Amino acid sequence: MSTPILGLHHVTALAGPPQRNVDFHVGTLGLRLVKRTVNFDAPDVYHLYYGDRIGTPGSILTFFPFPMAAAGTFGVGESIATAFAVPAGAVDAWMERFADLAVDFDAPTERFGQRVLAFRDADGMPFELIETPGLTSEPGDADRVWTDGPVDDAEAAIRRFHSVTLLVDRPTDTARILTDVFGYEEGATEDRRTRFSVAGEGAVHIDLLTPAQVTPRGRSGHGTTHHIAFRTPDDETQATVREQLMSLGLGVTTVQDRNYFRSIYFREPSGVLFEVATDPPGFLIDEDLETLGSALKLPPQYEPRRAQLEASLPALQV
């Protein structure tokens, strides 16, 4: 039986200066800048999208870079770590790269039988690289992997997301959303962490972590996650998911057109902001593959303000 959710679509976070954000995620991690546009609610702020070579859903990390934003704090009701999948054996190469570039990282650990390397980006956002067997044999891997940037070794390059970790104080209620509505299956538990997985090529795990003690809620700011977005194949499936969520008494938004996908939003019982986004139309609707991410793309409502916005937004060097 098919599931309404295909895995993760994207993760969106808050950042400080946009050039610093580009320098780290392109220059250090070797991701491709697949789209540069603006925040729909604050068009004087960029919305930057990073991902694999073709902008595959499940590889997309996005940021709202507010240059003057204060640092956030982590707590209950937040995504507290975003993990990328890298090929088996790649962690050693990444430790060497991080050491050369003066990136702080932790000693490797093991989780659910996989090697994990934790680090933080330039804004203090927590990330992980997790060695994931079978990545290089996935259908389409050679077409998706981005090696035209500073990380040109296909045996080390980031492929897609592996998992996100949510710190929750109502794990049973959060799990109900994942299993009963989204179609995830509950898996193993390690150290207060339970993994939920959904079938499908390149699907992304959701780890629910319960705090060891009473933990305050976090505060938004640079270095924290704004929301996580799950992917669904089409508008009809998204509408069905919306109806199911509303039947559980959750406050779900109407469909929002985000140009490259259509979205609904709600807060799950522990407070994490969830989005359900459609795969279509995708990031190639207004740029071809070769020029992806090279020009400022504006939503139609802001095109009349293009000259003003281009003059006010800081220039980016990629």
Short mmCIF file of C-alpha atoms in Angstrom, two decimals:
data_model
loop_
_atom_site.label_atom_id
_atom_site.label_comp_id
_atom_site.label_asym_id
_atom_site.label_seq_id
_atom_site.Cartn_x
_atom_site.Cartn_y
_atom_site.Cartn_z
CA MET A 1 0.00 0.00 0.00
CA SER A 2 1.39 3.40 -0.98
CA THR A 3 1.95 6.13 1.59
CA PRO A 4 0.79 9.74 1.18
CA ILE A 5 4.20 11.07 2.24
CA LEU A 6 7.31 10.26 0.21
CA GLY A 7 9.80 11.42 2.82
CA LEU A 8 11.19 14.88 3.48
CA HIS A 9 10.90 17.64 0.89
CA HIS A 10 13.03 20.35 2.50
CA VAL A 11 14.26 21.85 5.75
CA THR A 12 14.09 25.62 6.24
CA ALA A 13 16.19 27.47 8.81
CA LEU A 14 17.08 30.99 9.92
CA ALA A 15 20.53 32.41 9.28
CA GLY A 16 22.61 35.52 9.71
CA PRO A 17 24.43 37.29 6.84
CA PRO A 18 23.59 35.70 3.47
CA GLN A 19 27.15 35.67 2.11
CA ARG A 20 28.36 33.79 5.18
CA ASN A 21 25.54 31.31 4.62
CA VAL A 22 26.54 30.77 0.99
CA ASP A 23 30.20 30.47 1.87
CA PHE A 24 29.52 27.65 4.30
CA HIS A 25 26.86 25.64 2.50
CA VAL A 26 28.38 25.96 -0.97
CA GLY A 27 32.03 26.56 -0.14
CA THR A 28 32.39 24.17 2.79
CA LEU A 29 29.66 21.54 2.35
CA GLY A 30 29.77 21.58 -1.46
CA LEU A 31 25.99 21.87 -1.93
CA ARG A 32 24.62 23.49 -5.06
CA LEU A 33 22.75 26.79 -4.77
CA VAL A 34 19.68 25.71 -6.72
CA LYS A 35 17.49 28.78 -6.23
CA ARG A 36 17.88 32.34 -5.04
CA THR A 37 14.60 34.09 -4.42
CA VAL A 38 13.01 36.14 -1.62
CA ASN A 39 11.01 35.50 1.51
CA PHE A 40 7.35 35.66 0.47
CA ASP A 41 6.47 37.54 3.67
CA ALA A 42 9.55 39.77 3.78
CA PRO A 43 10.81 40.31 0.21
CA ASP A 44 13.76 42.41 1.31
CA VAL A 45 15.26 39.16 2.68
CA TYR A 46 16.62 36.35 0.52
CA HIS A 47 15.28 32.82 0.49
CA LEU A 48 18.22 30.62 -0.50
CA TYR A 49 17.80 26.99 -1.56
CA TYR A 50 20.64 24.46 -1.60
CA GLY A 51 20.51 20.87 -2.81
CA ASP A 52 21.86 18.29 -5.19
CA ARG A 53 22.64 18.84 -8.87
CA ILE A 54 19.01 18.88 -10.02
CA GLY A 55 17.25 20.12 -6.90
CA THR A 56 15.68 16.81 -5.94
CA PRO A 57 13.06 16.96 -3.16
CA GLY A 58 14.65 15.40 -0.11
CA SER A 59 17.97 17.16 -0.73
CA ILE A 60 16.77 20.75 -0.30
CA LEU A 61 18.05 22.88 2.57
CA THR A 62 16.74 26.45 2.59
CA PHE A 63 17.48 29.58 4.61
CA PHE A 64 15.98 32.93 5.44
CA PRO A 65 19.15 34.98 6.09
CA PHE A 66 18.43 37.95 8.36
CA PRO A 67 21.77 39.80 8.70
CA MET A 68 20.90 41.43 12.04
CA ALA A 69 19.10 38.46 13.61
CA ALA A 70 20.08 37.33 17.09
CA ALA A 71 21.10 33.75 17.72
CA GLY A 72 18.30 31.35 18.57
CA THR A 73 18.22 28.87 21.41
CA PHE A 74 17.31 25.19 21.24
CA GLY A 75 14.53 23.54 23.18
CA VAL A 76 11.41 21.41 23.09
CA GLY A 77 9.23 21.70 20.00
CA GLU A 78 12.07 22.12 17.55
CA SER A 79 14.14 20.24 15.05
CA ILE A 80 17.49 20.06 16.82
CA ALA A 81 19.65 18.33 14.19
CA THR A 82 19.52 17.91 10.43
CA ALA A 83 21.48 14.95 9.06
CA PHE A 84 22.81 14.47 5.54
CA ALA A 85 23.46 11.09 3.97
CA VAL A 86 27.00 10.50 2.70
CA PRO A 87 28.49 7.32 1.20
CA ALA A 88 29.93 4.64 3.46
CA GLY A 89 33.47 5.52 4.47
CA ALA A 90 33.08 9.26 3.79
CA VAL A 91 33.29 10.49 7.38
CA ASP A 92 37.09 10.30 7.47
CA ALA A 93 37.35 12.53 4.39
CA TRP A 94 34.95 15.02 5.93
CA MET A 95 36.89 15.16 9.20
CA GLU A 96 40.00 15.95 7.19
CA ARG A 97 38.15 18.64 5.23
CA PHE A 98 36.64 20.20 8.34
CA ALA A 99 40.03 20.24 10.07
CA ASP A 100 41.60 22.00 7.06
CA LEU A 101 38.78 24.59 7.01
CA ALA A 102 38.69 25.11 10.80
CA VAL A 103 35.13 23.80 11.14
CA ASP A 104 34.33 22.55 14.63
CA PHE A 105 33.13 18.96 14.71
CA ASP A 106 32.63 16.24 17.29
CA ALA A 107 34.30 12.86 17.43
CA PRO A 108 32.38 10.32 15.29
CA THR A 109 29.73 8.26 17.06
CA GLU A 110 27.46 5.39 16.04
CA ARG A 111 23.67 5.50 15.94
CA PHE A 112 21.42 2.66 14.80
CA GLY A 113 24.51 0.97 13.38
CA GLN A 114 25.63 3.94 11.25
CA ARG A 115 28.60 6.26 11.71
CA VAL A 116 27.66 9.85 12.59
CA LEU A 117 29.74 13.04 12.40
CA ALA A 118 28.18 16.06 14.15
CA PHE A 119 29.14 19.66 13.35
CA ARG A 120 27.65 23.17 13.23
CA ASP A 121 27.44 25.65 10.40
CA ALA A 122 28.62 29.27 10.55
CA ASP A 123 25.45 30.30 12.41
CA GLY A 124 25.69 27.49 14.96
CA MET A 125 22.99 25.31 13.37
CA PRO A 126 23.57 21.63 14.27
CA PHE A 127 24.12 19.21 11.40
CA GLU A 128 25.25 15.63 11.03
CA LEU A 129 26.80 13.55 8.27
CA ILE A 130 25.70 9.92 8.43
CA GLU A 131 27.36 7.16 6.43
CA THR A 132 24.58 5.46 4.49
CA PRO A 133 25.27 2.20 2.61
CA GLY A 134 23.88 1.87 -0.91
CA LEU A 135 23.78 5.56 -1.81
CA THR A 136 25.98 5.27 -4.86
CA SER A 137 23.86 2.42 -6.25
CA GLU A 138 20.53 4.25 -5.92
CA PRO A 139 18.81 4.81 -9.29
CA GLY A 140 19.75 8.21 -10.68
CA ASP A 141 22.56 8.83 -8.20
CA ALA A 142 25.09 9.73 -10.89
CA ASP A 143 22.71 12.33 -12.35
CA ARG A 144 21.89 13.88 -8.96
CA VAL A 145 25.26 14.09 -7.22
CA TRP A 146 26.83 17.57 -7.39
CA THR A 147 30.58 17.45 -7.90
CA ASP A 148 31.10 20.69 -9.84
CA GLY A 149 31.69 22.59 -6.60
CA PRO A 150 34.50 22.40 -4.05
CA VAL A 151 33.61 18.82 -3.02
CA ASP A 152 34.38 17.07 -6.29
CA ASP A 153 34.74 13.52 -4.96
CA ALA A 154 31.58 11.50 -5.61
CA GLU A 155 32.65 9.06 -2.89
CA ALA A 156 32.32 11.80 -0.27
CA ALA A 157 29.77 14.30 -1.59
CA ILE A 158 26.49 14.87 0.25
CA ARG A 159 23.61 13.14 -1.49
CA ARG A 160 20.42 14.06 0.35
CA PHE A 161 18.96 14.24 3.83
CA HIS A 162 19.29 11.19 6.05
CA SER A 163 17.12 12.23 9.01
CA VAL A 164 15.96 15.06 11.21
CA THR A 165 15.82 14.90 15.00
CA LEU A 166 12.82 16.48 16.74
CA LEU A 167 12.92 17.23 20.47
CA VAL A 168 9.38 16.47 21.62
CA ASP A 169 7.53 16.37 24.92
CA ARG A 170 4.43 14.65 23.51
CA PRO A 171 6.07 11.80 21.58
CA THR A 172 2.96 9.61 21.46
CA ASP A 173 0.90 12.39 19.88
CA THR A 174 3.67 13.34 17.45
CA ALA A 175 4.12 9.68 16.52
CA ARG A 176 0.41 9.42 15.75
CA ILE A 177 0.76 12.10 13.06
CA LEU A 178 3.75 10.32 11.54
CA THR A 179 2.18 6.85 11.51
CA ASP A 180 -1.58 7.36 11.15
CA VAL A 181 -1.52 10.24 8.68
CA PHE A 182 1.89 10.28 6.99
CA GLY A 183 2.38 6.53 6.69
CA TYR A 184 5.65 6.22 8.62
CA GLU A 185 6.50 3.05 10.54
CA GLU A 186 7.92 3.10 14.04
CA GLY A 187 11.30 1.44 14.33
CA ALA A 188 14.02 0.96 16.91
CA THR A 189 14.68 3.06 20.00
CA GLU A 190 18.12 4.08 21.29
CA ASP A 191 18.80 6.43 24.21
CA ARG A 192 15.39 8.17 24.30
CA ARG A 193 15.42 8.37 20.48
CA THR A 194 12.87 6.49 18.35
CA ARG A 195 13.28 6.30 14.58
CA PHE A 196 10.35 6.50 12.18
CA SER A 197 10.79 5.55 8.53
CA VAL A 198 8.74 5.60 5.38
CA ALA A 199 9.21 3.36 2.37
CA GLY A 200 10.61 4.74 -0.87
CA GLU A 201 13.83 5.58 -2.65
CA GLY A 202 15.74 8.26 -0.78
CA ALA A 203 13.13 8.57 1.97
CA VAL A 204 14.21 10.41 5.10
CA HIS A 205 13.95 9.18 8.69
CA ILE A 206 12.32 11.18 11.47
CA ASP A 207 13.89 10.69 14.90
CA LEU A 208 11.79 11.63 17.92
CA LEU A 209 13.97 12.45 20.91
CA THR A 210 12.45 12.97 24.34
CA PRO A 211 14.29 15.27 26.77
CA ALA A 212 16.01 13.68 29.77
CA GLN A 213 14.63 16.38 32.04
CA VAL A 214 12.22 19.31 31.93
CA THR A 215 13.47 21.44 29.04
CA PRO A 216 12.25 24.91 28.08
CA ARG A 217 11.01 25.72 24.62
CA GLY A 218 13.47 27.15 22.16
CA ARG A 219 13.62 30.68 20.80
CA SER A 220 13.79 31.39 17.06
CA GLY A 221 16.90 33.07 15.73
CA HIS A 222 19.79 32.39 13.42
CA GLY A 223 21.03 28.83 13.71
CA THR A 224 17.59 27.35 14.40
CA THR A 225 15.19 25.48 12.14
CA HIS A 226 12.02 27.28 11.08
CA HIS A 227 10.12 24.25 9.75
CA ILE A 228 10.49 20.86 8.16
CA ALA A 229 8.58 20.02 4.99
CA PHE A 230 7.34 16.58 3.99
CA ARG A 231 6.89 15.72 0.33
CA THR A 232 3.74 14.47 -1.32
CA PRO A 233 3.36 13.51 -5.00
CA ASP A 234 0.49 15.76 -6.06
CA ASP A 235 -2.24 18.20 -5.06
CA GLU A 236 -4.86 15.49 -4.61
CA THR A 237 -2.76 13.60 -2.08
CA GLN A 238 -1.96 16.82 -0.27
CA ALA A 239 -5.69 17.60 -0.01
CA THR A 240 -6.34 14.17 1.48
CA VAL A 241 -3.57 14.67 4.04
CA ARG A 242 -5.02 18.08 4.93
CA GLU A 243 -8.46 16.57 5.56
CA GLN A 244 -6.97 13.89 7.81
CA LEU A 245 -5.01 16.44 9.81
CA MET A 246 -8.05 18.64 10.27
CA SER A 247 -10.08 15.63 11.43
CA LEU A 248 -7.58 15.31 14.30
CA GLY A 249 -8.33 18.87 15.37
CA LEU A 250 -5.09 20.35 14.05
CA GLY A 251 -5.09 23.87 12.67
CA VAL A 252 -3.95 23.55 9.07
CA THR A 253 -3.49 26.47 6.67
CA THR A 254 -5.05 26.74 3.27
CA VAL A 255 -2.82 25.79 0.33
CA GLN A 256 -0.03 28.32 -0.24
CA ASP A 257 1.56 28.64 -3.69
CA ARG A 258 5.34 28.76 -3.25
CA ASN A 259 6.10 28.83 -7.01
CA TYR A 260 8.18 25.64 -6.93
CA PHE A 261 5.70 23.65 -4.82
CA ARG A 262 2.38 24.12 -3.08
CA SER A 263 2.27 23.92 0.70
CA ILE A 264 0.13 23.54 3.78
CA TYR A 265 1.40 24.21 7.31
CA PHE A 266 0.50 23.15 10.84
CA ARG A 267 2.14 22.66 14.22
CA GLU A 268 2.33 19.07 15.38
CA PRO A 269 1.39 18.39 19.05
CA SER A 270 4.86 19.11 20.46
CA GLY A 271 5.08 22.42 18.59
CA VAL A 272 7.32 21.69 15.59
CA LEU A 273 6.14 23.55 12.50
CA PHE A 274 5.41 20.99 9.78
CA GLU A 275 4.81 21.67 6.11
CA VAL A 276 3.42 19.28 3.50
CA ALA A 277 4.73 20.28 0.06
CA THR A 278 4.03 18.91 -3.41
CA ASP A 279 6.87 17.62 -5.57
CA PRO A 280 5.66 19.51 -8.65
CA PRO A 281 6.28 21.82 -10.31
CA GLY A 282 9.91 21.76 -9.15
CA PHE A 283 12.90 24.08 -9.44
CA LEU A 284 13.43 23.82 -13.20
CA ILE A 285 10.25 25.69 -14.17
CA ASP A 286 12.07 29.04 -14.50
CA GLU A 287 15.73 28.05 -15.03
CA ASP A 288 17.48 25.35 -16.98
CA LEU A 289 19.79 22.84 -15.34
CA GLU A 290 23.00 24.62 -16.33
CA THR A 291 21.98 28.00 -14.90
CA LEU A 292 20.07 26.73 -11.86
CA GLY A 293 20.44 29.15 -8.95
CA SER A 294 22.39 31.79 -10.87
CA ALA A 295 19.77 34.57 -11.08
CA LEU A 296 17.35 36.20 -8.65
CA LYS A 297 13.88 34.73 -9.20
CA LEU A 298 10.91 36.64 -7.82
CA PRO A 299 7.33 35.58 -7.17
CA PRO A 300 4.97 37.30 -9.63
CA GLN A 301 3.66 39.72 -7.01
CA TYR A 302 7.15 41.14 -6.50
CA GLU A 303 8.22 41.49 -10.14
CA PRO A 304 7.07 45.15 -10.23
CA ARG A 305 9.57 45.78 -7.42
CA ARG A 306 12.48 43.96 -9.07
CA ALA A 307 14.72 47.00 -9.53
CA GLN A 308 14.19 48.10 -5.92
CA LEU A 309 14.77 44.60 -4.52
CA GLU A 310 17.86 43.95 -6.62
CA ALA A 311 19.31 47.24 -5.39
CA SER A 312 18.55 46.53 -1.73
CA LEU A 313 19.52 42.86 -1.50
CA PRO A 314 23.25 42.29 -0.94
CA ALA A 315 25.21 40.90 -3.88
CA LEU A 316 26.17 37.24 -3.50
CA GLN A 317 29.38 35.58 -4.60
CA VAL A 318 28.92 31.86 -5.26
#
